[in-house]
CSV table of C-alpha atoms in Angstrom, one decimal:
chain,number,residue,atom,x,y,z
A,1,LEU,CA,23.7,48.5,64.4
A,2,LEU,CA,24.5,50.8,61.5
A,3,CYS,CA,27.1,48.5,60.5
A,4,LEU,CA,25.0,45.4,60.3
A,5,GLY,CA,22.3,47.5,58.7
A,6,ALA,CA,24.6,48.4,56.0
A,7,ILE,CA,25.5,44.5,55.8
A,8,ALA,CA,21.9,43.6,55.5
A,9,SER,CA,21.2,46.2,53.0
A,10,ALA,CA,22.5,43.8,50.4
A,11,GLY,CA,19.9,41.2,50.8
A,12,LEU,CA,17.3,44.2,50.4
A,13,LEU,CA,18.6,45.6,47.5
A,14,PHE,CA,18.6,42.0,46.0
A,15,MET,CA,14.9,41.8,46.8
A,16,ALA,CA,14.4,45.2,44.9
A,17,LEU,CA,17.0,44.7,42.0
A,18,ALA,CA,16.2,40.9,41.0
A,19,SER,CA,12.8,41.5,39.2
A,20,LEU,CA,14.3,44.4,37.3
A,21,VAL,CA,17.3,42.6,36.3
A,22,PHE,CA,15.5,39.5,34.9
A,23,ALA,CA,12.9,41.5,33.4
A,24,ALA,CA,15.4,43.8,31.2
A,25,ALA,CA,17.3,40.7,30.0
A,26,PRO,CA,16.3,38.9,26.9
A,27,GLY,CA,14.9,35.5,27.5
A,28,ARG,CA,14.8,35.7,31.0
A,29,GLY,CA,11.3,36.6,32.6
A,30,PRO,CA,9.2,35.7,35.6
A,31,GLU,CA,9.7,32.0,35.4
A,32,GLY,CA,13.7,32.8,35.4
A,33,LEU,CA,13.3,34.9,38.0
A,34,ALA,CA,11.3,32.3,40.1
A,35,LEU,CA,13.7,29.6,39.5
A,36,TYR,CA,16.7,31.8,40.6
A,37,TRP,CA,14.7,32.8,43.9
A,38,GLY,CA,14.0,29.3,44.5
A,39,MET,CA,17.7,28.1,43.6
A,40,VAL,CA,18.9,31.2,46.3
A,41,ALA,CA,16.9,29.9,49.0
A,42,GLY,CA,17.4,26.1,48.3
A,43,TRP,CA,21.2,26.8,48.7
A,44,GLU,CA,20.6,28.9,51.8
A,45,ILE,CA,19.2,26.0,53.8
A,46,PRO,CA,22.0,23.6,53.4
A,47,ALA,CA,24.4,26.2,54.1
A,48,MET,CA,22.8,27.1,57.3
A,49,LEU,CA,23.1,23.2,58.1
A,50,ILE,CA,26.5,22.9,57.2
A,51,LEU,CA,28.2,26.5,58.3
A,52,PRO,CA,27.6,26.3,62.0
A,53,ARG,CA,30.6,23.6,62.3
A,54,TRP,CA,32.9,26.3,60.9
A,55,LEU,CA,31.7,29.3,62.4
A,56,ASN,CA,32.3,28.3,65.8
A,57,ARG,CA,36.2,28.5,64.9
A,58,GLN,CA,35.8,32.2,63.7
A,59,PRO,CA,35.1,35.4,65.2
A,60,ARG,CA,31.4,36.7,64.2
A,61,PRO,CA,32.5,40.0,62.8
A,62,ARG,CA,35.0,38.3,60.3
A,63,MET,CA,32.3,35.8,59.4
A,64,LEU,CA,29.9,38.8,58.8
A,65,LEU,CA,32.4,40.3,56.5
A,66,ILE,CA,32.9,37.2,54.6
A,67,GLY,CA,29.3,36.7,54.3
A,68,ALA,CA,28.9,40.4,53.1
A,69,ALA,CA,31.8,39.9,50.6
A,70,VAL,CA,30.3,36.7,49.2
A,71,TYR,CA,26.9,38.1,49.0
A,72,GLY,CA,28.1,41.6,47.7
A,73,ALA,CA,29.8,39.4,44.8
A,74,HIS,CA,26.5,37.8,44.1
A,75,LEU,CA,24.6,41.2,44.2
A,76,ALA,CA,27.1,42.9,42.1
A,77,LEU,CA,27.4,40.1,39.4
A,78,MET,CA,23.8,39.5,39.0
A,79,PRO,CA,23.2,42.3,36.5
A,80,VAL,CA,26.6,41.6,34.7
A,81,LEU,CA,25.8,37.8,34.3
A,82,ILE,CA,22.3,38.0,33.9
A,83,ALA,CA,22.6,37.2,29.8
A,84,THR,CA,24.9,34.4,30.3
A,85,PRO,CA,24.5,30.9,31.5
A,86,LEU,CA,26.8,31.7,34.4
A,87,ILE,CA,23.8,33.6,36.1
A,88,TRP,CA,22.7,30.2,37.2
A,89,ALA,CA,26.0,29.5,39.2
A,90,LEU,CA,25.1,32.6,41.2
A,91,PRO,CA,22.5,31.1,43.4
A,92,LEU,CA,25.2,29.0,44.8
A,93,VAL,CA,27.1,32.1,45.9
A,94,ALA,CA,24.0,34.0,47.2
A,95,GLY,CA,23.0,30.9,49.3
A,96,PHE,CA,26.2,30.7,51.2
A,97,GLY,CA,26.7,34.4,51.6
A,98,GLY,CA,23.1,34.8,52.5
A,99,ALA,CA,23.1,32.1,55.0
A,100,LEU,CA,26.0,33.7,56.9
A,101,LEU,CA,23.9,37.1,56.7
A,102,ILE,CA,20.9,35.4,58.2
A,103,ILE,CA,22.2,33.3,61.1
A,104,LEU,CA,25.0,35.4,62.3
A,105,PRO,CA,23.2,38.7,63.2
A,106,ILE,CA,21.2,37.4,66.2
A,107,GLY,CA,24.1,35.3,67.8
A,108,TYR,CA,26.2,38.7,67.3
A,109,TYR,CA,23.7,40.6,69.4
A,110,GLN,CA,23.2,37.9,72.0
A,111,GLU,CA,26.9,37.6,72.9
A,112,LEU,CA,27.1,41.4,72.6
A,113,MET,CA,24.2,41.7,75.2
A,114,GLU,CA,24.9,38.7,77.2
A,115,GLY,CA,22.9,38.9,80.4
A,116,GLN,CA,20.1,41.0,79.2
A,117,PRO,CA,17.4,38.6,77.5
A,118,GLY,CA,15.3,40.1,74.8
A,119,ILE,CA,17.7,43.0,73.9
A,120,ALA,CA,19.2,41.1,71.0
A,121,GLY,CA,15.6,41.0,69.3
A,122,ALA,CA,15.1,44.5,69.7
A,123,LEU,CA,18.4,45.3,68.1
A,124,MET,CA,17.6,43.3,65.1
A,125,ALA,CA,14.4,45.2,64.6
A,126,VAL,CA,16.6,48.5,65.0
A,127,GLN,CA,19.2,47.0,62.5
A,128,ARG,CA,16.4,46.3,60.1
A,129,LEU,CA,15.3,49.7,60.0
A,130,PHE,CA,19.0,51.0,59.3
A,131,GLY,CA,19.3,48.3,56.8
A,132,ASP,CA,15.9,49.4,55.2
A,133,ILE,CA,16.9,53.1,55.3
A,134,LEU,CA,20.4,52.5,53.6
A,135,ALA,CA,18.8,50.3,51.0
A,136,ALA,CA,16.2,52.7,50.0
A,137,ALA,CA,18.8,55.3,49.8
A,138,VAL,CA,21.1,53.3,47.5
A,139,PHE,CA,18.3,52.2,45.5
A,140,ALA,CA,16.9,55.8,45.0
A,141,VAL,CA,20.2,57.3,43.9
A,142,GLY,CA,21.6,54.4,42.1
A,143,MET,CA,18.5,53.9,39.9
A,144,ALA,CA,18.3,57.9,39.3
A,145,THR,CA,21.9,58.1,38.2
A,146,GLY,CA,22.9,54.7,36.6
A,147,GLY,CA,20.4,51.8,36.6
A,148,PRO,CA,20.5,48.4,38.2
A,149,GLY,CA,24.0,47.6,37.5
A,150,PRO,CA,25.5,50.5,39.3
A,151,THR,CA,23.2,50.2,42.1
A,152,ALA,CA,23.9,46.6,42.8
A,153,LEU,CA,27.5,47.7,42.7
A,154,THR,CA,26.8,50.3,45.1
A,155,GLY,CA,24.9,47.7,47.4
A,156,ALA,CA,27.5,45.3,47.4
A,157,ALA,CA,30.4,48.1,48.1
A,158,LEU,CA,28.0,49.5,51.2
A,159,ALA,CA,27.7,45.6,52.6
A,160,VAL,CA,31.5,45.1,52.5
A,161,LEU,CA,32.1,48.6,54.0
A,162,GLY,CA,29.7,47.7,56.6
A,163,GLY,CA,31.7,44.1,57.3
A,164,LEU,CA,35.1,46.3,57.5
A,165,ALA,CA,33.6,49.0,59.8
A,166,LEU,CA,32.2,46.3,61.9
A,167,MET,CA,35.9,44.6,62.1
A,168,VAL,CA,37.4,48.0,63.1
A,169,VAL,CA,34.8,49.0,65.6
A,170,ASP,CA,34.8,45.5,67.3
A,171,ARG,CA,38.2,44.8,67.0
A,172,ARG,CA,38.4,42.7,70.3
A,173,ARG,CA,36.3,39.9,68.5
A,174,SER,CA,37.5,40.1,65.2
């Protein structure tokens, strides 16, 4: 739960940091943020339709690590690229990484708790709580000590560490 919470914290940090990053950048305002969010969501949908074919060939912990790394790269690069045209390439990265983080956890829990219906949904709620706590802690410390850039980088590192920890903890599925 803690590993998946760490992975999920990247998405929560994106929600908290995106408006701060866009507001602080010259020439990027609410309309740019709205377009960016829409593009991220727009890429998540086709990714969720495409990725299941590939997912069946890979262990879920490995795919969660890949999703954490891809989404973490998006999170870490967003403050770096905000003032450049390259910012508009990041929604593609976020869409594919985010799709993995959206579709994989419930299946992972269902596989883990096979034969116990309803447990996976309850575990998702606890995972969400862990993710919220970790994201809030990273946000509070990061913003107090360094601002959006270091906060995003720390959040990306936390997500990848969560993925790596899941690979170690669940070696039999990796």
